């Protein structure tokens, strides 16, 4: 998982697969595991360890894992055991399932330490290549929380910017930003594929502070398509109210792939 610009939070990346060995052109034939008298629990752990080694030492991020039938035949265990081990590794962020394609080695979760920064700044500081694809950039009346936060003079004064954020070419999040057009007259003609924070600052409205909440959610059909995940997959949903001093300047909903993003906080006892 990776950082973000519109979550307004910075991410220090710690890839869970750090230390993987070099690629050898694929996993090659799998070694059949020896039969042991141990029970199902230990067998499951052996298969899990075997697949973890395969993912971290033989394969690279993005490589496809052999199919369940192949693993069942070559490792000499039941498909239930294979599926359980794979599910554990998916939950750990080592593997990722792609509907209709198979199971792949994950590009890893990005661990994020909270502080206000842009997606591009986060990515570059962590050694990743940030890119952005514009999905939607149109005038659209705000409703609900966005309308209440921005307090625009008229519904037509709101601009919706929806962007897909990628790290090293892999989708990480979709940011949906509602912006006040009456405060940003150059918005329709602006290049919005870079840092939105940078654009706001250049227009005389730098983001000075935000209020943000985070919750677990399920990916909608559209969100699943943009993030290249299965509909209903777990995602992290950030809702953010951004201010330039006392002026509401943005309302944003950022949806992150839960298999590529991890939130980290340091708390102190008062």
PDB file of C-alpha atoms in Angstrom:
ATOM      1  CA  UNK A   1       0.000   0.000   0.000  1.00  0.00           C
ATOM      2  CA  UNK A   2       1.206   3.406  -0.435  1.00  0.00           C
ATOM      3  CA  UNK A   3       1.104   7.036   0.587  1.00  0.00           C
ATOM      4  CA  UNK A   4      -1.167   9.761  -0.335  1.00  0.00           C
ATOM      5  CA  UNK A   5      -1.646  13.360  -0.994  1.00  0.00           C
ATOM      6  CA  UNK A   6      -5.208  13.856  -0.155  1.00  0.00           C
ATOM      7  CA  UNK A   7      -5.258  11.933   2.999  1.00  0.00           C
ATOM      8  CA  UNK A   8      -3.088  14.809   4.024  1.00  0.00           C
ATOM      9  CA  UNK A   9      -0.881  12.371   5.832  1.00  0.00           C
ATOM     10  CA  UNK A  10       2.682  11.387   5.335  1.00  0.00           C
ATOM     11  CA  UNK A  11       3.824   7.831   5.043  1.00  0.00           C
ATOM     12  CA  UNK A  12       7.173   6.429   5.980  1.00  0.00           C
ATOM     13  CA  UNK A  13       7.386   3.221   3.968  1.00  0.00           C
ATOM     14  CA  UNK A  14       8.523  -0.052   5.437  1.00  0.00           C
ATOM     15  CA  UNK A  15       7.983  -2.827   2.904  1.00  0.00           C
ATOM     16  CA  UNK A  16       7.025  -6.081   4.643  1.00  0.00           C
ATOM     17  CA  UNK A  17       8.972  -7.999   2.038  1.00  0.00           C
ATOM     18  CA  UNK A  18      12.252  -6.124   2.539  1.00  0.00           C
ATOM     19  CA  UNK A  19      15.204  -8.455   2.341  1.00  0.00           C
ATOM     20  CA  UNK A  20      13.801 -10.519  -0.531  1.00  0.00           C
ATOM     21  CA  UNK A  21      16.463 -12.149  -2.652  1.00  0.00           C
ATOM     22  CA  UNK A  22      17.021 -11.520  -6.297  1.00  0.00           C
ATOM     23  CA  UNK A  23      14.687 -12.854  -8.960  1.00  0.00           C
ATOM     24  CA  UNK A  24      15.694 -16.084 -10.652  1.00  0.00           C
ATOM     25  CA  UNK A  25      13.283 -15.979 -13.561  1.00  0.00           C
ATOM     26  CA  UNK A  26      10.368 -17.600 -11.703  1.00  0.00           C
ATOM     27  CA  UNK A  27       9.827 -20.040  -8.907  1.00  0.00           C
ATOM     28  CA  UNK A  28      10.688 -23.150 -10.908  1.00  0.00           C
ATOM     29  CA  UNK A  29       9.490 -26.616  -9.900  1.00  0.00           C
ATOM     30  CA  UNK A  30       8.256 -26.770  -6.322  1.00  0.00           C
ATOM     31  CA  UNK A  31       9.788 -29.242  -3.917  1.00  0.00           C
ATOM     32  CA  UNK A  32       7.263 -31.748  -2.554  1.00  0.00           C
ATOM     33  CA  UNK A  33       7.160 -31.445   1.192  1.00  0.00           C
ATOM     34  CA  UNK A  34       8.000 -34.523   3.247  1.00  0.00           C
ATOM     35  CA  UNK A  35       5.124 -36.332   4.929  1.00  0.00           C
ATOM     36  CA  UNK A  36       5.192 -35.967   8.709  1.00  0.00           C
ATOM     37  CA  UNK A  37       3.012 -37.351  11.482  1.00  0.00           C
ATOM     38  CA  UNK A  38       2.143 -33.907  12.761  1.00  0.00           C
ATOM     39  CA  UNK A  39      -1.446 -32.651  12.861  1.00  0.00           C
ATOM     40  CA  UNK A  40      -3.323 -30.280  10.517  1.00  0.00           C
ATOM     41  CA  UNK A  41      -2.289 -27.130  12.385  1.00  0.00           C
ATOM     42  CA  UNK A  42       1.416 -27.809  11.947  1.00  0.00           C
ATOM     43  CA  UNK A  43       0.906 -28.862   8.316  1.00  0.00           C
ATOM     44  CA  UNK A  44      -0.832 -25.552   7.629  1.00  0.00           C
ATOM     45  CA  UNK A  45       2.066 -23.674   9.223  1.00  0.00           C
ATOM     46  CA  UNK A  46       4.595 -25.588   7.105  1.00  0.00           C
ATOM     47  CA  UNK A  47       2.703 -24.738   3.918  1.00  0.00           C
ATOM     48  CA  UNK A  48       2.381 -21.124   4.977  1.00  0.00           C
ATOM     49  CA  UNK A  49       6.121 -20.930   5.639  1.00  0.00           C
ATOM     50  CA  UNK A  50       6.863 -22.610   2.307  1.00  0.00           C
ATOM     51  CA  UNK A  51       4.690 -20.118   0.374  1.00  0.00           C
ATOM     52  CA  UNK A  52       6.155 -17.211   2.328  1.00  0.00           C
ATOM     53  CA  UNK A  53       9.649 -18.326   1.328  1.00  0.00           C
ATOM     54  CA  UNK A  54       8.524 -18.694  -2.284  1.00  0.00           C
ATOM     55  CA  UNK A  55       7.040 -15.180  -2.299  1.00  0.00           C
ATOM     56  CA  UNK A  56       9.943 -13.461  -0.573  1.00  0.00           C
ATOM     57  CA  UNK A  57      12.943 -15.314  -2.013  1.00  0.00           C
ATOM     58  CA  UNK A  58      11.998 -16.721  -5.399  1.00  0.00           C
ATOM     59  CA  UNK A  59       9.454 -14.247  -6.733  1.00  0.00           C
ATOM     60  CA  UNK A  60       9.239 -10.483  -7.095  1.00  0.00           C
ATOM     61  CA  UNK A  61       6.337  -8.088  -6.390  1.00  0.00           C
ATOM     62  CA  UNK A  62       3.748  -8.565  -9.121  1.00  0.00           C
ATOM     63  CA  UNK A  63       4.770 -12.143  -9.939  1.00  0.00           C
ATOM     64  CA  UNK A  64       1.963 -14.698 -10.057  1.00  0.00           C
ATOM     65  CA  UNK A  65       1.816 -17.529  -7.556  1.00  0.00           C
ATOM     66  CA  UNK A  66       1.286 -21.033  -9.004  1.00  0.00           C
ATOM     67  CA  UNK A  67      -2.379 -22.055  -9.073  1.00  0.00           C
ATOM     68  CA  UNK A  68      -4.013 -23.921  -6.204  1.00  0.00           C
ATOM     69  CA  UNK A  69      -4.188 -27.156  -8.212  1.00  0.00           C
ATOM     70  CA  UNK A  70      -0.478 -26.992  -9.016  1.00  0.00           C
ATOM     71  CA  UNK A  71       0.399 -26.279  -5.392  1.00  0.00           C
ATOM     72  CA  UNK A  72      -1.862 -29.102  -4.213  1.00  0.00           C
ATOM     73  CA  UNK A  73      -0.192 -31.618  -6.516  1.00  0.00           C
ATOM     74  CA  UNK A  74       3.387 -30.483  -6.047  1.00  0.00           C
ATOM     75  CA  UNK A  75       3.266 -29.992  -2.276  1.00  0.00           C
ATOM     76  CA  UNK A  76       1.167 -33.084  -1.571  1.00  0.00           C
ATOM     77  CA  UNK A  77      -1.431 -31.395   0.636  1.00  0.00           C
ATOM     78  CA  UNK A  78      -5.152 -30.689   0.352  1.00  0.00           C
ATOM     79  CA  UNK A  79      -6.542 -27.634  -1.410  1.00  0.00           C
ATOM     80  CA  UNK A  80      -8.135 -26.541   1.878  1.00  0.00           C
ATOM     81  CA  UNK A  81      -4.675 -26.354   3.440  1.00  0.00           C
ATOM     82  CA  UNK A  82      -3.364 -24.413   0.424  1.00  0.00           C
ATOM     83  CA  UNK A  83      -6.246 -21.933   0.573  1.00  0.00           C
ATOM     84  CA  UNK A  84      -5.853 -21.388   4.297  1.00  0.00           C
ATOM     85  CA  UNK A  85      -2.134 -20.660   3.953  1.00  0.00           C
ATOM     86  CA  UNK A  86      -2.746 -18.285   1.036  1.00  0.00           C
ATOM     87  CA  UNK A  87      -5.501 -16.479   2.964  1.00  0.00           C
ATOM     88  CA  UNK A  88      -3.126 -15.952   5.879  1.00  0.00           C
ATOM     89  CA  UNK A  89      -0.497 -14.455   3.581  1.00  0.00           C
ATOM     90  CA  UNK A  90      -3.089 -12.237   1.898  1.00  0.00           C
ATOM     91  CA  UNK A  91      -4.089 -10.981   5.337  1.00  0.00           C
ATOM     92  CA  UNK A  92      -0.432 -10.321   6.155  1.00  0.00           C
ATOM     93  CA  UNK A  93      -0.021  -8.260   2.983  1.00  0.00           C
ATOM     94  CA  UNK A  94       2.437 -10.701   1.393  1.00  0.00           C
ATOM     95  CA  UNK A  95       0.055 -11.878  -1.338  1.00  0.00           C
ATOM     96  CA  UNK A  96      -2.877 -10.248  -3.104  1.00  0.00           C
ATOM     97  CA  UNK A  97      -5.770 -11.874  -4.940  1.00  0.00           C
ATOM     98  CA  UNK A  98      -6.959 -10.405  -8.243  1.00  0.00           C
ATOM     99  CA  UNK A  99     -10.395 -11.523  -9.399  1.00  0.00           C
ATOM    100  CA  UNK A 100     -10.235 -13.611 -12.544  1.00  0.00           C
ATOM    101  CA  UNK A 101      -6.439 -13.510 -12.670  1.00  0.00           C
ATOM    102  CA  UNK A 102      -5.038 -15.350  -9.674  1.00  0.00           C
ATOM    103  CA  UNK A 103      -2.847 -14.676  -6.641  1.00  0.00           C
ATOM    104  CA  UNK A 104       0.195 -12.414  -6.899  1.00  0.00           C
ATOM    105  CA  UNK A 105       3.089 -11.308  -4.735  1.00  0.00           C
ATOM    106  CA  UNK A 106       2.058  -8.027  -3.165  1.00  0.00           C
ATOM    107  CA  UNK A 107       3.938  -4.800  -3.701  1.00  0.00           C
ATOM    108  CA  UNK A 108       3.660  -4.433   0.062  1.00  0.00           C
ATOM    109  CA  UNK A 109       1.876  -2.121   2.450  1.00  0.00           C
ATOM    110  CA  UNK A 110       3.101   1.376   3.043  1.00  0.00           C
ATOM    111  CA  UNK A 111       3.326   2.183   6.696  1.00  0.00           C
ATOM    112  CA  UNK A 112       2.183   5.743   7.271  1.00  0.00           C
ATOM    113  CA  UNK A 113       3.258   7.930  10.177  1.00  0.00           C
ATOM    114  CA  UNK A 114       0.746  10.737  10.423  1.00  0.00           C
ATOM    115  CA  UNK A 115       1.695  14.270   9.511  1.00  0.00           C
ATOM    116  CA  UNK A 116       0.449  16.784   6.980  1.00  0.00           C
ATOM    117  CA  UNK A 117       2.100  16.355   3.579  1.00  0.00           C
ATOM    118  CA  UNK A 118       1.262  15.767  -0.062  1.00  0.00           C
ATOM    119  CA  UNK A 119       1.087  12.404  -1.794  1.00  0.00           C
ATOM    120  CA  UNK A 120       3.893  13.376  -4.174  1.00  0.00           C
ATOM    121  CA  UNK A 121       6.157  14.520  -1.336  1.00  0.00           C
ATOM    122  CA  UNK A 122       5.528  11.304   0.556  1.00  0.00           C
ATOM    123  CA  UNK A 123       6.246   9.119  -2.425  1.00  0.00           C
ATOM    124  CA  UNK A 124       9.408  10.894  -3.521  1.00  0.00           C
ATOM    125  CA  UNK A 125      10.837  10.963  -0.005  1.00  0.00           C
ATOM    126  CA  UNK A 126      10.273   7.204   0.252  1.00  0.00           C
ATOM    127  CA  UNK A 127      11.953   6.473  -3.077  1.00  0.00           C
ATOM    128  CA  UNK A 128       8.766   5.708  -5.002  1.00  0.00           C
ATOM    129  CA  UNK A 129       7.565   7.186  -8.277  1.00  0.00           C
ATOM    130  CA  UNK A 130       4.220   8.968  -7.794  1.00  0.00           C
ATOM    131  CA  UNK A 131       1.794   9.399 -10.654  1.00  0.00           C
ATOM    132  CA  UNK A 132      -1.785  10.609 -10.886  1.00  0.00           C
ATOM    133  CA  UNK A 133      -4.588   9.899 -13.329  1.00  0.00           C
ATOM    134  CA  UNK A 134      -7.537  12.254 -13.516  1.00  0.00           C
ATOM    135  CA  UNK A 135     -10.829  10.356 -13.382  1.00  0.00           C
ATOM    136  CA  UNK A 136     -13.216  13.303 -13.046  1.00  0.00           C
ATOM    137  CA  UNK A 137     -12.706  17.082 -13.082  1.00  0.00           C
ATOM    138  CA  UNK A 138     -16.051  18.833 -13.450  1.00  0.00           C
ATOM    139  CA  UNK A 139     -18.332  21.356 -11.731  1.00  0.00           C
ATOM    140  CA  UNK A 140     -20.648  19.357  -9.497  1.00  0.00           C
ATOM    141  CA  UNK A 141     -22.870  20.551  -6.656  1.00  0.00           C
ATOM    142  CA  UNK A 142     -21.698  19.437  -3.233  1.00  0.00           C
ATOM    143  CA  UNK A 143     -24.077  17.567  -0.957  1.00  0.00           C
ATOM    144  CA  UNK A 144     -24.025  16.441   2.640  1.00  0.00           C
ATOM    145  CA  UNK A 145     -20.771  16.908   4.538  1.00  0.00           C
ATOM    146  CA  UNK A 146     -18.980  18.510   1.568  1.00  0.00           C
ATOM    147  CA  UNK A 147     -21.661  21.169   1.220  1.00  0.00           C
ATOM    148  CA  UNK A 148     -21.746  21.812   4.970  1.00  0.00           C
ATOM    149  CA  UNK A 149     -17.968  22.231   5.110  1.00  0.00           C
ATOM    150  CA  UNK A 150     -17.383  24.419   2.056  1.00  0.00           C
ATOM    151  CA  UNK A 151     -20.401  26.718   2.515  1.00  0.00           C
ATOM    152  CA  UNK A 152     -20.290  27.871  -1.108  1.00  0.00           C
ATOM    153  CA  UNK A 153     -22.502  30.813  -2.148  1.00  0.00           C
ATOM    154  CA  UNK A 154     -24.237  28.600  -4.724  1.00  0.00           C
ATOM    155  CA  UNK A 155     -24.233  24.859  -5.523  1.00  0.00           C
ATOM    156  CA  UNK A 156     -22.665  25.598  -8.926  1.00  0.00           C
ATOM    157  CA  UNK A 157     -19.611  27.062  -7.191  1.00  0.00           C
ATOM    158  CA  UNK A 158     -18.266  23.594  -6.321  1.00  0.00           C
ATOM    159  CA  UNK A 159     -15.765  21.645  -8.421  1.00  0.00           C
ATOM    160  CA  UNK A 160     -15.293  17.876  -8.083  1.00  0.00           C
ATOM    161  CA  UNK A 161     -11.820  16.476  -8.672  1.00  0.00           C
ATOM    162  CA  UNK A 162     -11.520  12.681  -8.607  1.00  0.00           C
ATOM    163  CA  UNK A 163      -8.007  11.252  -9.016  1.00  0.00           C
ATOM    164  CA  UNK A 164      -6.380   7.824  -9.029  1.00  0.00           C
ATOM    165  CA  UNK A 165      -3.076   7.918  -7.141  1.00  0.00           C
ATOM    166  CA  UNK A 166      -0.384   5.399  -8.040  1.00  0.00           C
ATOM    167  CA  UNK A 167       3.001   4.414  -6.641  1.00  0.00           C
ATOM    168  CA  UNK A 168       5.460   2.889  -9.105  1.00  0.00           C
ATOM    169  CA  UNK A 169       2.539   2.383 -11.458  1.00  0.00           C
ATOM    170  CA  UNK A 170       0.399   0.493  -8.917  1.00  0.00           C
ATOM    171  CA  UNK A 171      -2.976   1.913  -7.764  1.00  0.00           C
ATOM    172  CA  UNK A 172      -2.975   2.986  -4.138  1.00  0.00           C
ATOM    173  CA  UNK A 173      -5.940   5.287  -3.597  1.00  0.00           C
ATOM    174  CA  UNK A 174      -8.734   7.282  -5.158  1.00  0.00           C
ATOM    175  CA  UNK A 175      -9.047  10.863  -3.881  1.00  0.00           C
ATOM    176  CA  UNK A 176     -12.356  12.679  -4.333  1.00  0.00           C
ATOM    177  CA  UNK A 177     -11.957  16.390  -3.606  1.00  0.00           C
ATOM    178  CA  UNK A 178     -14.695  19.010  -3.562  1.00  0.00           C
ATOM    179  CA  UNK A 179     -13.264  22.519  -4.027  1.00  0.00           C
ATOM    180  CA  UNK A 180     -14.763  26.045  -3.915  1.00  0.00           C
ATOM    181  CA  UNK A 181     -14.591  27.513  -7.434  1.00  0.00           C
ATOM    182  CA  UNK A 182     -15.323  31.065  -6.221  1.00  0.00           C
ATOM    183  CA  UNK A 183     -12.015  31.001  -4.280  1.00  0.00           C
ATOM    184  CA  UNK A 184     -10.083  29.225  -7.038  1.00  0.00           C
ATOM    185  CA  UNK A 185     -10.888  30.941 -10.366  1.00  0.00           C
ATOM    186  CA  UNK A 186      -7.989  29.205 -12.173  1.00  0.00           C
ATOM    187  CA  UNK A 187      -9.170  25.732 -11.164  1.00  0.00           C
ATOM    188  CA  UNK A 188     -10.823  24.606 -14.447  1.00  0.00           C
ATOM    189  CA  UNK A 189      -7.685  25.338 -16.497  1.00  0.00           C
ATOM    190  CA  UNK A 190      -5.139  24.050 -13.964  1.00  0.00           C
ATOM    191  CA  UNK A 191      -2.938  20.974 -14.334  1.00  0.00           C
ATOM    192  CA  UNK A 192      -4.336  18.863 -11.509  1.00  0.00           C
ATOM    193  CA  UNK A 193      -2.165  15.793 -12.069  1.00  0.00           C
ATOM    194  CA  UNK A 194       0.448  17.115  -9.621  1.00  0.00           C
ATOM    195  CA  UNK A 195       0.149  18.200  -6.013  1.00  0.00           C
ATOM    196  CA  UNK A 196      -3.217  19.684  -5.143  1.00  0.00           C
ATOM    197  CA  UNK A 197      -1.685  21.208  -2.011  1.00  0.00           C
ATOM    198  CA  UNK A 198       0.887  22.929  -4.210  1.00  0.00           C
ATOM    199  CA  UNK A 199      -1.839  24.328  -6.458  1.00  0.00           C
ATOM    200  CA  UNK A 200      -3.840  25.618  -3.489  1.00  0.00           C
ATOM    201  CA  UNK A 201      -0.751  27.301  -2.054  1.00  0.00           C
ATOM    202  CA  UNK A 202       0.031  28.938  -5.410  1.00  0.00           C
ATOM    203  CA  UNK A 203      -3.517  30.333  -5.464  1.00  0.00           C
ATOM    204  CA  UNK A 204      -2.992  31.983  -2.080  1.00  0.00           C
ATOM    205  CA  UNK A 205      -4.846  29.327  -0.068  1.00  0.00           C
ATOM    206  CA  UNK A 206      -2.236  27.007   1.487  1.00  0.00           C
ATOM    207  CA  UNK A 207      -3.641  24.175   3.588  1.00  0.00           C
ATOM    208  CA  UNK A 208      -2.754  24.967   7.199  1.00  0.00           C
ATOM    209  CA  UNK A 209      -4.644  22.282   9.071  1.00  0.00           C
ATOM    210  CA  UNK A 210      -7.106  19.436   8.520  1.00  0.00           C
ATOM    211  CA  UNK A 211      -9.678  17.469  10.472  1.00  0.00           C
ATOM    212  CA  UNK A 212      -9.758  13.821   9.497  1.00  0.00           C
ATOM    213  CA  UNK A 213     -11.495  10.565  10.351  1.00  0.00           C
ATOM    214  CA  UNK A 214     -10.746   7.040   9.154  1.00  0.00           C
ATOM    215  CA  UNK A 215     -12.991   3.988   8.947  1.00  0.00           C
ATOM    216  CA  UNK A 216     -13.150   0.561   7.382  1.00  0.00           C
ATOM    217  CA  UNK A 217     -15.414   0.164   4.356  1.00  0.00           C
ATOM    218  CA  UNK A 218     -16.147  -2.102   1.374  1.00  0.00           C
ATOM    219  CA  UNK A 219     -15.176  -1.158  -2.171  1.00  0.00           C
ATOM    220  CA  UNK A 220     -18.038  -0.152  -4.449  1.00  0.00           C
ATOM    221  CA  UNK A 221     -18.156  -1.423  -8.018  1.00  0.00           C
ATOM    222  CA  UNK A 222     -16.624   1.794  -9.389  1.00  0.00           C
ATOM    223  CA  UNK A 223     -13.989   1.985  -6.669  1.00  0.00           C
ATOM    224  CA  UNK A 224     -13.029  -1.657  -7.230  1.00  0.00           C
ATOM    225  CA  UNK A 225     -12.583  -0.970 -10.939  1.00  0.00           C
ATOM    226  CA  UNK A 226     -10.342   2.044 -10.341  1.00  0.00           C
ATOM    227  CA  UNK A 227      -8.246   0.342  -7.644  1.00  0.00           C
ATOM    228  CA  UNK A 228      -8.068  -2.993  -9.508  1.00  0.00           C
ATOM    229  CA  UNK A 229      -9.578  -5.009  -6.661  1.00  0.00           C
ATOM    230  CA  UNK A 230     -12.639  -7.196  -6.198  1.00  0.00           C
ATOM    231  CA  UNK A 231     -15.934  -5.418  -5.472  1.00  0.00           C
ATOM    232  CA  UNK A 232     -16.616  -5.571  -1.744  1.00  0.00           C
ATOM    233  CA  UNK A 233     -12.928  -5.813  -0.833  1.00  0.00           C
ATOM    234  CA  UNK A 234     -11.968  -4.047   2.420  1.00  0.00           C
ATOM    235  CA  UNK A 235     -10.680  -0.511   2.004  1.00  0.00           C
ATOM    236  CA  UNK A 236      -9.669   2.325   4.293  1.00  0.00           C
ATOM    237  CA  UNK A 237     -11.868   5.408   3.993  1.00  0.00           C
ATOM    238  CA  UNK A 238     -10.518   8.810   5.032  1.00  0.00           C
ATOM    239  CA  UNK A 239     -12.819  11.825   5.290  1.00  0.00           C
ATOM    240  CA  UNK A 240     -10.962  15.117   5.517  1.00  0.00           C
ATOM    241  CA  UNK A 241     -11.907  18.731   6.027  1.00  0.00           C
ATOM    242  CA  UNK A 242      -9.073  21.030   4.970  1.00  0.00           C
ATOM    243  CA  UNK A 243      -8.644  24.652   5.955  1.00  0.00           C
ATOM    244  CA  UNK A 244      -6.500  27.559   4.844  1.00  0.00           C
ATOM    245  CA  UNK A 245      -6.331  29.367   8.166  1.00  0.00           C
ATOM    246  CA  UNK A 246     -10.040  29.814   8.974  1.00  0.00           C
ATOM    247  CA  UNK A 247     -11.269  29.305   5.381  1.00  0.00           C
ATOM    248  CA  UNK A 248     -12.662  25.882   4.380  1.00  0.00           C
ATOM    249  CA  UNK A 249     -10.737  25.065   1.189  1.00  0.00           C
ATOM    250  CA  UNK A 250     -11.389  21.380   0.487  1.00  0.00           C
ATOM    251  CA  UNK A 251     -13.540  18.428   1.470  1.00  0.00           C
ATOM    252  CA  UNK A 252     -11.994  15.097   0.499  1.00  0.00           C
ATOM    253  CA  UNK A 253     -12.806  11.407   0.675  1.00  0.00           C
ATOM    254  CA  UNK A 254      -9.762   9.195   0.084  1.00  0.00           C
ATOM    255  CA  UNK A 255     -10.240   5.471  -0.453  1.00  0.00           C
ATOM    256  CA  UNK A 256      -7.138   3.315   0.048  1.00  0.00           C
ATOM    257  CA  UNK A 257      -6.408  -0.292  -0.816  1.00  0.00           C
ATOM    258  CA  UNK A 258      -6.065  -2.001   2.549  1.00  0.00           C
ATOM    259  CA  UNK A 259      -3.468  -4.411   1.160  1.00  0.00           C
ATOM    260  CA  UNK A 260      -1.167  -1.535   0.194  1.00  0.00           C
ATOM    261  CA  UNK A 261      -1.561   0.891   3.050  1.00  0.00           C
ATOM    262  CA  UNK A 262      -0.944   0.790   6.776  1.00  0.00           C
ATOM    263  CA  UNK A 263      -1.562   3.559   9.275  1.00  0.00           C
ATOM    264  CA  UNK A 264       0.903   4.109  12.115  1.00  0.00           C
ATOM    265  CA  UNK A 265       0.545   6.397  15.134  1.00  0.00           C
ATOM    266  CA  UNK A 266       2.623   7.176  18.168  1.00  0.00           C
ATOM    267  CA  UNK A 267       0.636   7.979  21.300  1.00  0.00           C
ATOM    268  CA  UNK A 268       1.761   9.344  24.651  1.00  0.00           C
ATOM    269  CA  UNK A 269       0.100   9.212  28.069  1.00  0.00           C
ATOM    270  CA  UNK A 270      -0.766  12.684  29.363  1.00  0.00           C
TER     271      UNK A 270
END
